[in-house]
PDB file of C-alpha atoms in Angstrom:
ATOM      1  CA  TYR A  21     -77.443  -9.731  38.208  1.00 39.00           C
ATOM      2  CA  THR A  22     -79.141 -10.365  41.515  1.00 45.00           C
ATOM      3  CA  GLY A  23     -82.865 -10.494  42.249  1.00 47.00           C
ATOM      4  CA  SER A  24     -82.654  -7.232  44.187  1.00 51.00           C
ATOM      5  CA  GLN A  25     -81.638  -5.299  41.084  1.00 54.00           C
ATOM      6  CA  LYS A  26     -83.814  -4.214  38.198  1.00 58.00           C
ATOM      7  CA  PHE A  27     -82.783  -6.182  35.097  1.00 52.00           C
ATOM      8  CA  ARG A  28     -81.398  -4.348  32.105  1.00 58.00           C
ATOM      9  CA  PRO A  29     -79.810  -5.803  28.977  1.00 58.00           C
ATOM     10  CA  GLY A  30     -76.011  -6.074  29.022  1.00 63.00           C
ATOM     11  CA  PRO A  31     -73.276  -6.127  28.450  1.00 71.00           C
ATOM     12  CA  TYR A  32     -72.429  -5.062  31.968  1.00 82.00           C
ATOM     13  CA  SER A  33     -68.999  -3.558  32.558  1.00 88.00           C
ATOM     14  CA  PHE A  34     -66.359  -5.614  34.329  1.00 91.00           C
ATOM     15  CA  ASN A  35     -66.496  -3.041  37.135  1.00 94.00           C
ATOM     16  CA  GLU A  36     -70.282  -3.522  37.527  1.00 92.00           C
ATOM     17  CA  LEU A  37     -69.936  -7.293  37.411  1.00 90.00           C
ATOM     18  CA  GLY A  38     -67.188  -7.275  40.051  1.00 93.00           C
ATOM     19  CA  LYS A  39     -69.258  -5.070  42.334  1.00 94.00           C
ATOM     20  CA  THR A  40     -72.367  -7.246  41.891  1.00 92.00           C
ATOM     21  CA  ALA A  41     -70.379 -10.464  42.365  1.00 92.00           C
ATOM     22  CA  GLU A  42     -68.836  -9.102  45.572  1.00 94.00           C
ATOM     23  CA  ALA A  43     -72.264  -8.140  46.962  1.00 94.00           C
ATOM     24  CA  THR A  44     -73.686 -11.540  45.977  1.00 93.00           C
ATOM     25  CA  ILE A  45     -70.832 -13.388  47.716  1.00 93.00           C
ATOM     26  CA  LYS A  46     -71.233 -11.296  50.867  1.00 92.00           C
ATOM     27  CA  ALA A  47     -75.003 -11.959  50.873  1.00 92.00           C
ATOM     28  CA  GLY A  48     -74.349 -15.698  50.588  1.00 89.00           C
ATOM     29  CA  GLY A  49     -76.019 -15.956  47.182  1.00 82.00           C
ATOM     30  CA  ALA A  50     -73.156 -17.518  45.213  1.00 86.00           C
ATOM     31  CA  ASN A  51     -69.452 -18.112  45.353  1.00 85.00           C
ATOM     32  CA  GLY A  52     -68.525 -18.699  41.716  1.00 87.00           C
ATOM     33  CA  PHE A  53     -69.158 -16.739  38.529  1.00 87.00           C
ATOM     34  CA  TRP A  54     -68.875 -17.700  34.848  1.00 82.00           C
ATOM     35  CA  PHE A  55     -67.775 -15.026  32.384  1.00 78.00           C
ATOM     36  CA  TYR A  56     -68.306 -15.215  28.639  1.00 72.00           C
ATOM     37  CA  THR A  57     -65.498 -14.053  26.433  1.00 68.00           C
ATOM     38  CA  HIS A  58     -68.110 -13.667  23.675  1.00 66.00           C
ATOM     39  CA  THR A  59     -69.539 -10.500  22.275  1.00 63.00           C
ATOM     40  CA  VAL A  60     -73.310 -10.178  21.998  1.00 56.00           C
ATOM     41  CA  LYS A  61     -74.650 -10.337  18.447  1.00 53.00           C
ATOM     42  CA  ARG A  62     -76.445  -7.304  17.096  1.00 50.00           C
ATOM     43  CA  SER A  63     -79.352  -9.410  15.801  1.00 48.00           C
ATOM     44  CA  ASP A  64     -80.356 -11.349  18.901  1.00 47.00           C
ATOM     45  CA  SER A  65     -79.283 -12.264  22.403  1.00 44.00           C
ATOM     46  CA  ASP A  66     -76.889 -15.021  21.384  1.00 51.00           C
ATOM     47  CA  THR A  67     -73.144 -14.675  21.264  1.00 55.00           C
ATOM     48  CA  ALA A  68     -70.449 -14.417  18.621  1.00 60.00           C
ATOM     49  CA  PRO A  69     -66.867 -14.861  19.773  1.00 76.00           C
ATOM     50  CA  TYR A  70     -64.661 -12.554  17.743  1.00 80.00           C
ATOM     51  CA  SER A  71     -61.811 -13.514  20.033  1.00 84.00           C
ATOM     52  CA  LEU A  72     -61.165 -15.491  23.193  1.00 86.00           C
ATOM     53  CA  ALA A  73     -60.044 -12.246  24.870  1.00 87.00           C
ATOM     54  CA  PRO A  74     -62.168 -10.540  27.521  1.00 88.00           C
ATOM     55  CA  ASN A  75     -65.039  -8.766  25.767  1.00 84.00           C
ATOM     56  CA  PRO A  76     -63.842  -5.199  24.989  1.00 84.00           C
ATOM     57  CA  ASP A  77     -67.457  -3.970  25.146  1.00 82.00           C
ATOM     58  CA  GLN A  78     -67.300  -4.623  28.913  1.00 86.00           C
ATOM     59  CA  GLY A  79     -64.024  -2.863  29.660  1.00 89.00           C
ATOM     60  CA  THR A  80     -60.284  -3.186  29.421  1.00 92.00           C
ATOM     61  CA  ARG A  81     -58.212  -6.250  30.186  1.00 93.00           C
ATOM     62  CA  ARG A  82     -56.973  -4.453  33.285  1.00 95.00           C
ATOM     63  CA  GLU A  83     -60.595  -3.999  34.399  1.00 95.00           C
ATOM     64  CA  PHE A  84     -61.237  -7.713  33.756  1.00 93.00           C
ATOM     65  CA  LYS A  85     -58.302  -8.546  36.042  1.00 96.00           C
ATOM     66  CA  GLY A  86     -59.643  -6.085  38.636  1.00 96.00           C
ATOM     67  CA  MET A  87     -63.017  -7.851  38.525  1.00 95.00           C
ATOM     68  CA  VAL A  88     -61.352 -11.243  39.091  1.00 96.00           C
ATOM     69  CA  ASP A  89     -59.300  -9.792  41.971  1.00 97.00           C
ATOM     70  CA  ARG A  90     -62.424  -8.330  43.563  1.00 96.00           C
ATOM     71  CA  ILE A  91     -64.192 -11.692  43.349  1.00 95.00           C
ATOM     72  CA  HIS A  92     -61.205 -13.462  44.891  1.00 96.00           C
ATOM     73  CA  THR A  93     -60.929 -10.907  47.706  1.00 96.00           C
ATOM     74  CA  ALA A  94     -64.612 -11.494  48.513  1.00 96.00           C
ATOM     75  CA  GLY A  95     -63.956 -15.266  48.661  1.00 95.00           C
ATOM     76  CA  GLY A  96     -65.338 -16.292  45.281  1.00 94.00           C
ATOM     77  CA  LYS A  97     -64.122 -18.010  42.142  1.00 95.00           C
ATOM     78  CA  ALA A  98     -63.954 -16.578  38.622  1.00 94.00           C
ATOM     79  CA  LEU A  99     -64.465 -19.026  35.776  1.00 92.00           C
ATOM     80  CA  VAL A 100     -64.145 -18.357  32.043  1.00 90.00           C
ATOM     81  CA  TRP A 101     -66.496 -19.693  29.364  1.00 86.00           C
ATOM     82  CA  LEU A 102     -64.595 -20.282  26.103  1.00 83.00           C
ATOM     83  CA  SER A 103     -66.101 -21.228  22.752  1.00 77.00           C
ATOM     84  CA  THR A 104     -64.448 -24.221  21.128  1.00 77.00           C
ATOM     85  CA  ALA A 105     -67.004 -24.341  18.307  1.00 73.00           C
ATOM     86  CA  GLY A 106     -65.284 -21.650  16.302  1.00 79.00           C
ATOM     87  CA  LEU A 107     -64.882 -17.935  15.880  1.00 83.00           C
ATOM     88  CA  HIS A 108     -66.578 -15.077  14.092  1.00 78.00           C
ATOM     89  CA  PRO A 109     -64.908 -14.538  10.699  1.00 77.00           C
ATOM     90  CA  HIS A 110     -64.253 -10.842  11.363  1.00 77.00           C
ATOM     91  CA  GLY A 111     -62.200 -11.398  14.517  1.00 84.00           C
ATOM     92  CA  ASP A 112     -59.127 -13.462  15.374  1.00 90.00           C
ATOM     93  CA  LEU A 113     -60.125 -16.331  13.048  1.00 88.00           C
ATOM     94  CA  LYS A 114     -57.449 -17.419  10.573  1.00 92.00           C
ATOM     95  CA  GLN A 115     -58.697 -18.796   7.263  1.00 90.00           C
ATOM     96  CA  GLU A 116     -56.623 -21.966   7.596  1.00 92.00           C
ATOM     97  CA  TRP A 117     -58.333 -22.872  10.906  1.00 90.00           C
ATOM     98  CA  MET A 118     -61.806 -23.172   9.306  1.00 87.00           C
ATOM     99  CA  TYR A 119     -63.593 -26.282   8.178  1.00 82.00           C
ATOM    100  CA  ARG A 120     -64.931 -25.846   4.652  1.00 80.00           C
ATOM    101  CA  GLY A 121     -67.663 -27.609   2.739  1.00 78.00           C
ATOM    102  CA  VAL A 122     -67.341 -29.222  -0.682  1.00 81.00           C
ATOM    103  CA  ASP A 123     -68.206 -25.786  -2.104  1.00 84.00           C
ATOM    104  CA  SER A 124     -65.163 -24.297  -0.262  1.00 83.00           C
ATOM    105  CA  ARG A 125     -67.408 -22.071   1.860  1.00 81.00           C
ATOM    106  CA  PRO A 126     -66.838 -22.028   5.640  1.00 79.00           C
ATOM    107  CA  TRP A 127     -68.809 -24.559   7.639  1.00 77.00           C
ATOM    108  CA  ILE A 128     -71.142 -22.583   9.917  1.00 75.00           C
ATOM    109  CA  SER A 129     -71.208 -24.030  13.404  1.00 69.00           C
ATOM    110  CA  TRP A 130     -73.631 -21.451  14.772  1.00 65.00           C
ATOM    111  CA  GLY A 131     -75.707 -18.648  13.290  1.00 59.00           C
ATOM    112  CA  PHE A 132     -77.311 -18.034   9.956  1.00 56.00           C
ATOM    113  CA  ASN A 133     -75.798 -15.340   7.766  1.00 56.00           C
ATOM    114  CA  ALA A 134     -72.550 -13.790   6.615  1.00 51.00           C
ATOM    115  CA  HIS A 135     -72.485 -11.180   9.371  1.00 48.00           C
ATOM    116  CA  GLU A 136     -73.693 -13.108  12.406  1.00 58.00           C
ATOM    117  CA  PHE A 137     -72.197 -16.570  12.441  1.00 70.00           C
ATOM    118  CA  ILE A 138     -69.371 -18.613  13.846  1.00 77.00           C
ATOM    119  CA  ALA A 139     -67.139 -20.504  11.438  1.00 81.00           C
ATOM    120  CA  ALA A 140     -66.260 -23.962  12.749  1.00 82.00           C
ATOM    121  CA  CYS A 141     -62.592 -24.335  13.578  1.00 85.00           C
ATOM    122  CA  ASN A 142     -60.576 -27.506  13.291  1.00 83.00           C
ATOM    123  CA  PRO A 143     -59.449 -28.345  16.849  1.00 82.00           C
ATOM    124  CA  LEU A 144     -56.638 -30.444  15.372  1.00 83.00           C
ATOM    125  CA  HIS A 145     -55.146 -27.546  13.391  1.00 88.00           C
ATOM    126  CA  PRO A 146     -51.844 -26.615  15.095  1.00 93.00           C
ATOM    127  CA  GLY A 147     -52.535 -22.877  14.806  1.00 94.00           C
ATOM    128  CA  PHE A 148     -56.000 -23.081  16.356  1.00 91.00           C
ATOM    129  CA  ARG A 149     -54.744 -25.412  19.094  1.00 90.00           C
ATOM    130  CA  GLN A 150     -51.957 -22.954  19.924  1.00 95.00           C
ATOM    131  CA  TYR A 151     -54.439 -20.064  19.963  1.00 93.00           C
ATOM    132  CA  MET A 152     -56.654 -21.966  22.440  1.00 91.00           C
ATOM    133  CA  LEU A 153     -53.652 -22.927  24.598  1.00 93.00           C
ATOM    134  CA  ASP A 154     -52.278 -19.369  24.600  1.00 95.00           C
ATOM    135  CA  TRP A 155     -55.588 -17.897  25.772  1.00 92.00           C
ATOM    136  CA  THR A 156     -56.131 -20.632  28.350  1.00 92.00           C
ATOM    137  CA  ARG A 157     -52.653 -19.990  29.745  1.00 95.00           C
ATOM    138  CA  ARG A 158     -53.203 -16.218  29.680  1.00 95.00           C
ATOM    139  CA  TYR A 159     -56.430 -16.513  31.690  1.00 95.00           C
ATOM    140  CA  LEU A 160     -54.639 -18.619  34.298  1.00 95.00           C
ATOM    141  CA  GLU A 161     -51.366 -16.698  34.515  1.00 96.00           C
ATOM    142  CA  ASP A 162     -52.327 -13.092  33.743  1.00 96.00           C
ATOM    143  CA  TYR A 163     -55.910 -12.939  35.008  1.00 96.00           C
ATOM    144  CA  ASP A 164     -55.860 -15.613  37.770  1.00 96.00           C
ATOM    145  CA  ALA A 165     -58.961 -17.419  36.462  1.00 95.00           C
ATOM    146  CA  ASP A 166     -59.966 -20.410  38.554  1.00 96.00           C
ATOM    147  CA  GLY A 167     -61.303 -22.642  35.774  1.00 93.00           C
ATOM    148  CA  PHE A 168     -62.930 -22.966  32.373  1.00 89.00           C
ATOM    149  CA  PHE A 169     -66.001 -24.208  30.600  1.00 84.00           C
ATOM    150  CA  LEU A 170     -65.122 -25.226  27.047  1.00 80.00           C
ATOM    151  CA  ASP A 171     -68.405 -24.646  25.248  1.00 75.00           C
ATOM    152  CA  CYS A 172     -69.357 -26.949  22.383  1.00 70.00           C
ATOM    153  CA  GLY A 173     -66.539 -29.343  23.199  1.00 64.00           C
ATOM    154  CA  VAL A 174     -68.859 -32.220  22.377  1.00 52.00           C
ATOM    155  CA  PHE A 175     -69.007 -31.432  18.649  1.00 57.00           C
ATOM    156  CA  SER A 176     -67.439 -34.090  16.417  1.00 57.00           C
ATOM    157  CA  TYR A 177     -65.771 -32.978  13.235  1.00 58.00           C
ATOM    158  CA  PRO A 178     -64.097 -35.061  10.569  1.00 58.00           C
ATOM    159  CA  HIS A 179     -60.339 -34.763  10.377  1.00 55.00           C
ATOM    160  CA  VAL A 180     -59.384 -32.788   7.282  1.00 56.00           C
ATOM    161  CA  PRO A 181     -55.605 -32.520   6.773  1.00 56.00           C
TER     162      PRO A 181
END
């Protein structure tokens, strides 16, 4: 989104974002762009990561790579914003990755009800760690991302074996 465009709610397609980023770089307005991997919740403007993959509501993975290539060709950097707080329970989340309360229900790290929340994941669980590493590697090797912001990395959780 640039000030010269009329705002409209997203999600914007990867093709639109690449085109806007290119124009912004050429106009001298920015040279780096953060991209959420999150999907937008139905109930508000917040996010709910079903997966760490590029948001399918914005286009294909090939289109995501095309957007990154377009940004690079224009002289910019493409950075990926990844949630480390957890995942939506109806996406890639594995039950064994979740923290649970004394009542055995998932610990909610963000959100408020059974349809629109993020279950907190144990960053020490080998499966969740591998999932994070695999996606981080994929963004670097397959999509040529230039860096990451690991959202909610400051949360402290107790170790639960």
